[in-house]
Short mmCIF file of C-alpha atoms in Angstrom, two decimals:
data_model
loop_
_atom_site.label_atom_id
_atom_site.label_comp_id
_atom_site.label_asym_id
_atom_site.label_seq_id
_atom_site.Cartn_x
_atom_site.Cartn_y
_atom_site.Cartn_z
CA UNK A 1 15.54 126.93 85.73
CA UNK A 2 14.81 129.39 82.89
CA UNK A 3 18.55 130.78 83.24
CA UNK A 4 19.83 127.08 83.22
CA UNK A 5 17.36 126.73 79.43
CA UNK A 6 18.68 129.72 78.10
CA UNK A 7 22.20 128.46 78.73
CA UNK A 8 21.18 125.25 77.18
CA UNK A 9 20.11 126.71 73.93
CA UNK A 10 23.39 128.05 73.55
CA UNK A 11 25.82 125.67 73.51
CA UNK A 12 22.73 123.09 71.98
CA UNK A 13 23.41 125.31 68.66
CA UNK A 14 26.16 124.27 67.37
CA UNK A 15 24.71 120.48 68.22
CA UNK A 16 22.59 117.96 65.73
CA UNK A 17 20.07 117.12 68.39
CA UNK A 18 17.58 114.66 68.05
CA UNK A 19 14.20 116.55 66.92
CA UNK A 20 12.47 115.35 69.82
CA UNK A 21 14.78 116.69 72.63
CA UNK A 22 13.60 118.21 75.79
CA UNK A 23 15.55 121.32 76.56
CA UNK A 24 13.02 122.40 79.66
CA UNK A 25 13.59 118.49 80.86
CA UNK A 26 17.94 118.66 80.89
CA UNK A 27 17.21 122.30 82.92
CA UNK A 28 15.21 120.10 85.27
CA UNK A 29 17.79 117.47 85.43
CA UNK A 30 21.14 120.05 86.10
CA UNK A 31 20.11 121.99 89.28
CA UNK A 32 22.66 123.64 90.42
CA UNK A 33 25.03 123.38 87.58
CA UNK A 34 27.08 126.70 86.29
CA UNK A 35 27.15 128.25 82.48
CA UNK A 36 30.49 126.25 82.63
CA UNK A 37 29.07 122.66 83.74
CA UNK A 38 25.94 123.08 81.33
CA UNK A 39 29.22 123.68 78.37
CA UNK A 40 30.60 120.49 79.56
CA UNK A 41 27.17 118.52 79.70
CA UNK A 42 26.80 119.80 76.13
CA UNK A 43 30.29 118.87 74.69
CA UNK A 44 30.52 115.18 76.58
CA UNK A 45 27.05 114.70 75.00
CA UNK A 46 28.11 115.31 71.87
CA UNK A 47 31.47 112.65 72.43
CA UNK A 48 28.89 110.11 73.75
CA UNK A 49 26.90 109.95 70.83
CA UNK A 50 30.13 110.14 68.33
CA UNK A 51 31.58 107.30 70.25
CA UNK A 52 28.18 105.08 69.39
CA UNK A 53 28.48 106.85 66.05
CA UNK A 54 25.28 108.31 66.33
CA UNK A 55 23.66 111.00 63.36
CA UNK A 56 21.86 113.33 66.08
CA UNK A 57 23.00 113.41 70.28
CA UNK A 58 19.83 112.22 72.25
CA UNK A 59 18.17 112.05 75.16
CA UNK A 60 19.75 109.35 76.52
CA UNK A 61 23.75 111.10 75.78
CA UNK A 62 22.91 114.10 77.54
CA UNK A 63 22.01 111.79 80.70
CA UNK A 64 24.70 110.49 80.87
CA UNK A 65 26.95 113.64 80.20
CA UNK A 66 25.07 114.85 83.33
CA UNK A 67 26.72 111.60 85.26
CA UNK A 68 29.70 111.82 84.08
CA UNK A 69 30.04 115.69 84.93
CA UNK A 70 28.64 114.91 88.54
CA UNK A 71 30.50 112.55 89.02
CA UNK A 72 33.73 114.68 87.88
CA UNK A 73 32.58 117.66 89.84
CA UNK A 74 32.26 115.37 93.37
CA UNK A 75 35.47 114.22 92.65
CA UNK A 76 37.01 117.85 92.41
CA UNK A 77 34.70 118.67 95.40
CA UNK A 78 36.65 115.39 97.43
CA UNK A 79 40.52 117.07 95.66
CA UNK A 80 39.61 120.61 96.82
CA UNK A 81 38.22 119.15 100.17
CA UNK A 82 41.58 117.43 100.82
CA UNK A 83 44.04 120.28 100.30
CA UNK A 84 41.66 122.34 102.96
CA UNK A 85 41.46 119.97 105.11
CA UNK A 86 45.29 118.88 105.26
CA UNK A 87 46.34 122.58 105.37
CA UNK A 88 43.73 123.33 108.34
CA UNK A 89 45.66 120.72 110.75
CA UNK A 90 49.26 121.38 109.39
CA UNK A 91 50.74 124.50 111.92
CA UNK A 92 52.75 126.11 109.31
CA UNK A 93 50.88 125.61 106.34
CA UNK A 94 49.11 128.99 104.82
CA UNK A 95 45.98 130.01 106.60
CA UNK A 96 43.14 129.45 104.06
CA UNK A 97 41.21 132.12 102.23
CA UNK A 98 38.66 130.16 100.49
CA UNK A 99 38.11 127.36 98.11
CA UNK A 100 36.01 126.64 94.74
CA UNK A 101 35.47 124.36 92.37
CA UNK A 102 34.31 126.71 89.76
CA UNK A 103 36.57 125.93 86.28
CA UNK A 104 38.84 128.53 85.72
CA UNK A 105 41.13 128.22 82.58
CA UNK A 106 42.85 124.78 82.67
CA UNK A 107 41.84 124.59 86.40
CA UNK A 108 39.41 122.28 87.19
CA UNK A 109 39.34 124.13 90.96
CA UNK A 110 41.36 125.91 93.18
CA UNK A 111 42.19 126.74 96.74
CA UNK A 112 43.39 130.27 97.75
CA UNK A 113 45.92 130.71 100.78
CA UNK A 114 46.69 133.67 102.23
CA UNK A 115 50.78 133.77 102.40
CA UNK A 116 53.02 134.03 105.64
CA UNK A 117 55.25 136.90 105.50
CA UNK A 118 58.67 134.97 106.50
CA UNK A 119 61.56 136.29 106.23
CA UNK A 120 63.34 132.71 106.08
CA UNK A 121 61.68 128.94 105.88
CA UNK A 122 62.54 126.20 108.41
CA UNK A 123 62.32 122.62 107.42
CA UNK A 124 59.23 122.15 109.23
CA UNK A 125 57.35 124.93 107.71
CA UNK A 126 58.85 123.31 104.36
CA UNK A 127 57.63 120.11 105.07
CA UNK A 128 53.74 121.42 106.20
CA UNK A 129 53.46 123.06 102.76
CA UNK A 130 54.68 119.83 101.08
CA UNK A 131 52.08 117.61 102.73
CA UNK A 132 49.27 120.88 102.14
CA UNK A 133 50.10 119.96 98.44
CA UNK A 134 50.07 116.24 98.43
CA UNK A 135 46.17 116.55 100.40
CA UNK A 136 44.40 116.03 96.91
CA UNK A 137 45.91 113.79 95.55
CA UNK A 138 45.59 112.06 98.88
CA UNK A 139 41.63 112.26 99.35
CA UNK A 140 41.58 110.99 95.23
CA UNK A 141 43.35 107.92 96.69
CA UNK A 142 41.49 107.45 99.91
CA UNK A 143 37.87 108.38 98.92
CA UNK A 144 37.40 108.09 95.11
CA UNK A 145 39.65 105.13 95.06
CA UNK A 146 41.30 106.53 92.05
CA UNK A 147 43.89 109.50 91.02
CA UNK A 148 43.59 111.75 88.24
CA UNK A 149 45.66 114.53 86.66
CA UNK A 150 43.83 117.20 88.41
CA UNK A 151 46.73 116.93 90.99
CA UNK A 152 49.69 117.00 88.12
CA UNK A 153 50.10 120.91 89.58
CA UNK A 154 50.36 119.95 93.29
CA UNK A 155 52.50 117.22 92.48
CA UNK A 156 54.65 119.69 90.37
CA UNK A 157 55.13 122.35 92.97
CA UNK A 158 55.93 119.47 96.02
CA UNK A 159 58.82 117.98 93.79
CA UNK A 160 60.22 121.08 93.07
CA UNK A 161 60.18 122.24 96.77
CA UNK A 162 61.34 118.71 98.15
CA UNK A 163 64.39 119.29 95.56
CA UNK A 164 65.15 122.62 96.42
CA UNK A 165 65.26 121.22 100.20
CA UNK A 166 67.90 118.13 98.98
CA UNK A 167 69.44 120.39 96.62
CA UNK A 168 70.18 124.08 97.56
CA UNK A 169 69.11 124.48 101.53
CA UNK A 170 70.46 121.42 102.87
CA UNK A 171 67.60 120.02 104.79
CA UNK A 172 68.12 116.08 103.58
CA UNK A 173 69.20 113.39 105.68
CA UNK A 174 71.82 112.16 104.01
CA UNK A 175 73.12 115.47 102.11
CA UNK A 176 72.90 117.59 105.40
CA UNK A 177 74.51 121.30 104.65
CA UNK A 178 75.36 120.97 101.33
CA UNK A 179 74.02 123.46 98.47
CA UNK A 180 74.33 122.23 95.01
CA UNK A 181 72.82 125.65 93.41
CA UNK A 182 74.81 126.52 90.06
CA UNK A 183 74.38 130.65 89.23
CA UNK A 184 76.14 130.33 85.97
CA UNK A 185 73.15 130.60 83.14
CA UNK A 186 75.14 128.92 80.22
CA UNK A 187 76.82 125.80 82.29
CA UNK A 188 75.09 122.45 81.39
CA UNK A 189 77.11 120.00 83.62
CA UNK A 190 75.74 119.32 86.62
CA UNK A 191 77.81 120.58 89.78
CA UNK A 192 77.67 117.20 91.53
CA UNK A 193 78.57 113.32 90.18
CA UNK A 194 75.90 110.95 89.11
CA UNK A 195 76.19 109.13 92.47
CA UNK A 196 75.29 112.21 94.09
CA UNK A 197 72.74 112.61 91.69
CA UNK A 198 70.63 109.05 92.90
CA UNK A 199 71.00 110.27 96.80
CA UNK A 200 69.24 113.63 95.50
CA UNK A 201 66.55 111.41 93.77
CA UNK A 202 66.04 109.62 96.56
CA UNK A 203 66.11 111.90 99.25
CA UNK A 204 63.59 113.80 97.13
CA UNK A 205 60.99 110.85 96.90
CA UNK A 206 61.55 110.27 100.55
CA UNK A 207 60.55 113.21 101.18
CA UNK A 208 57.53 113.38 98.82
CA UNK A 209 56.26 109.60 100.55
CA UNK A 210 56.54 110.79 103.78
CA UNK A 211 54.27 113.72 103.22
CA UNK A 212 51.94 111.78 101.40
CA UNK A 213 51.26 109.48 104.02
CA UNK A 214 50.94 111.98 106.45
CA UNK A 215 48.69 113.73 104.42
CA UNK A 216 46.66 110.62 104.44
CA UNK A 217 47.14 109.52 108.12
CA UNK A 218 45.30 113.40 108.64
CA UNK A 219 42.49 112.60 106.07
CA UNK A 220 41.34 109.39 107.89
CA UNK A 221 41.67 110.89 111.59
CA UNK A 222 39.55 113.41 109.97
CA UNK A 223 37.21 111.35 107.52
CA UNK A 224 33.72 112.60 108.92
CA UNK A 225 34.68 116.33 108.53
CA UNK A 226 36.18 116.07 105.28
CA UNK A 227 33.36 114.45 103.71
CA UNK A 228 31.08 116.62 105.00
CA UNK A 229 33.42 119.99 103.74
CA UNK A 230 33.16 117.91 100.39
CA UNK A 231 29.49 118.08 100.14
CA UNK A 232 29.61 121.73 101.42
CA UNK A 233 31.84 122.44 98.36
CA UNK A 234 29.96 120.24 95.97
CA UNK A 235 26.80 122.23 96.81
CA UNK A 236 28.18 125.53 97.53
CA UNK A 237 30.63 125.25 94.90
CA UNK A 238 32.60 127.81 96.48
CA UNK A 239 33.73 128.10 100.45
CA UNK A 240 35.51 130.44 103.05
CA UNK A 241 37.65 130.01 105.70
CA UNK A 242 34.92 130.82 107.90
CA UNK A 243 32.50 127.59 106.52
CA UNK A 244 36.27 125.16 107.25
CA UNK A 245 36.23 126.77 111.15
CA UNK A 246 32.14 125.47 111.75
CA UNK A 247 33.37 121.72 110.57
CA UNK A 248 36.73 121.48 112.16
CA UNK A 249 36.61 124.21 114.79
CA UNK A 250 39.29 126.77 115.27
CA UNK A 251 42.70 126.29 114.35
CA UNK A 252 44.73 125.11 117.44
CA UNK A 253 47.47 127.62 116.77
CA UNK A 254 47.95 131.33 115.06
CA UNK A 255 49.52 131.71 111.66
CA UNK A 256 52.09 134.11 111.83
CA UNK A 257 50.13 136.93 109.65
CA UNK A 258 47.38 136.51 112.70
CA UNK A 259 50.43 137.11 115.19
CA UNK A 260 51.55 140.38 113.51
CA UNK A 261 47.78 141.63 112.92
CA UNK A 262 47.07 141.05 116.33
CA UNK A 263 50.47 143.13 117.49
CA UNK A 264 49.53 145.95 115.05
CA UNK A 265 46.58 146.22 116.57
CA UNK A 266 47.72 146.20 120.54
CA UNK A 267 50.54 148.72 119.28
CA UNK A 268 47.31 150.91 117.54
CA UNK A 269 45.44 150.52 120.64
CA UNK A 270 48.06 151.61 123.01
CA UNK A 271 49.16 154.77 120.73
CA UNK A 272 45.32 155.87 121.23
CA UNK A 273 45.58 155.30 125.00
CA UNK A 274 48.16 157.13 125.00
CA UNK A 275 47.33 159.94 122.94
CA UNK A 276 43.85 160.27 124.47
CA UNK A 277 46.26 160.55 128.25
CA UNK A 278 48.06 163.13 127.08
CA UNK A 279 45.19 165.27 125.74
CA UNK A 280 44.50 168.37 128.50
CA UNK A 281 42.32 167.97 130.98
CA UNK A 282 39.79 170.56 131.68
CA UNK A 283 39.96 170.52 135.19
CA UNK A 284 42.87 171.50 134.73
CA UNK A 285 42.62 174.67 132.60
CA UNK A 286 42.28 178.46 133.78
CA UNK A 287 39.09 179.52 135.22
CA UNK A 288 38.16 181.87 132.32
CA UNK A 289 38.49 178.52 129.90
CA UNK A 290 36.45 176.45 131.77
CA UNK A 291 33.96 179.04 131.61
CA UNK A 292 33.89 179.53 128.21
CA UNK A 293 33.69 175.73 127.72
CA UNK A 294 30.25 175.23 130.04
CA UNK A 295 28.57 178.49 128.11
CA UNK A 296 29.49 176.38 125.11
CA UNK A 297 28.28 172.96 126.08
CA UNK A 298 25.00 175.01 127.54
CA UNK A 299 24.62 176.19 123.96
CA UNK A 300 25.25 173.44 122.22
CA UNK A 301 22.64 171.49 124.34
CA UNK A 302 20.10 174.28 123.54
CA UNK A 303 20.13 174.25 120.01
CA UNK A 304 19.59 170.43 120.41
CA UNK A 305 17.17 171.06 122.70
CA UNK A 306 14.91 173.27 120.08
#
């Protein structure tokens, strides 16, 4: 509480606050809220009261700044929820590392993945990322009941990979094992017609649609858990993998990274084994050496002995 004042008082400075303002009572009324929530309380107050063109922000603007920021933040919690939830129950999406909804530069929140070392992509591994993408923007649409920009990134990096799939790999329907990739930096005309051109459009939004309502199909057969990850997130404001596993359980399959850690460590294991076989055995050595090695241990046990 007396962090959450201190805060207050400054980012209230640079504020014309009505004289009879309550900074203890707005520290009461944000519990849980970070240095960078108590900004944004702060700076929507101020737009409140200039939008009622209002001489000094009040009691009243800084209320509902606090709605409007909760609301915001719950609706992050649901976007972040989405793409961890989606990803969990997609087989070749990238395992998840953890998730926030702590602002960071223009990002409003942010999931971390941990990426597969692959050496190529198939089409399926393609189209699990996709749909891993398209999961917030999903859960906006599903549980808020309305989409916001927050997901202009996601949709950014799906389109791009859904037309490098039509495009350059080949991986389309209807332009099967065809690459349309042009190397030559200073060439402006497109290496296909503008016929061509629609098919890759559509292909591309095919794609995209598909994804999306597969993302969604997995949000409602998984409703109860992702609501309750989205309060987890809401309060906790940041989670782990390990918080995802005690809502949905364990993943029903291994990432790849969690295939090669395991081999590493059978290989480590059996290089010990083996090592520790090959080591000499003392039964095995001379007389005088095992002679020398029980006046040793006798010593040894002495001095711990005294």
């Amino acid at each position: 509480l007396a962090e959450r004042k201190a805060i207050f008082m400054v980012h209230l400075k640079p504020l014309k606050t009505d004289k009879s303002l309550d900074v203890d009572y707005l520290a009461r009324q944000t519990p849980g809220f970070s240095g960078a929530d108590i900004a944004n309380v702060c700076n929507e107050a101020a737009l409140i009261a200039a939008r009622h063109n209002k001489k000094f922000v009040t009691k009243q603007d800084f209320l509902d700044a606090v709605d409007r920021i909760i609301d915001e933040k719950r609706s992050i919690a649901i976007h972040e929820a989405g793409h961890a939830t989606v990803s969990w129950f997609c087989k070749f999406a990238n395992p998840l590392v953890k998730v926030t909804i702590v602002p960071r530069g223009q990002a409003l929140g942010a999931a971390w993945y941990l990426p597969e070392e692959r050496v190529i992509t198939t089409k399926s591994e393609e189209l699990d990322e996709i749909c891993a993408l398209l999961g917030g923007r999903a859960a906006e649409d599903l549980f808020v009941g309305a989409i916001s920009t927050g997901a202009m990134n996601d949709l950014e990096r799906s389109t791009k990979a859904a037309f490098g799939m039509v495009a350059y790999t080949g991986m389309s329907d209807r332009l099967p094992n065809i690459c349309y990739y042009n190397n030559q930096e200073y060439q402006f005309q497109r290496p296909y017609s503008e016929t061509t051109a629609k098919i890759i459009d559509d292909e591309v939004l095919k794609i995209i649609n598909e994804q999306y309502d597969r993302a969604k199909q997995i949000l409602t057969e998984h409703k109860e858990g992702h609501q309750r990850l989205a309060q987890l997130l809401f309060e906790k404001e940041v989670i782990y993998a390990e918080d995802v596993e005690k809502i949905f359980g364990k993943r029903p399959w291994e990432s790849r990274t969690e295939e090669l850690m395991k081999e590493n460590d059978r290989l480590e294991a059996e290089k010990a084994a083996k090592e520790k076989a090959e080591e000499p055995k003392l039964e095995d050595m001379p007389e005088a050496v095992r002679q020398a090695q029980a006046e040793y241990n006798k010593s040894v046990a002495g001095k711990e002995n005294t």
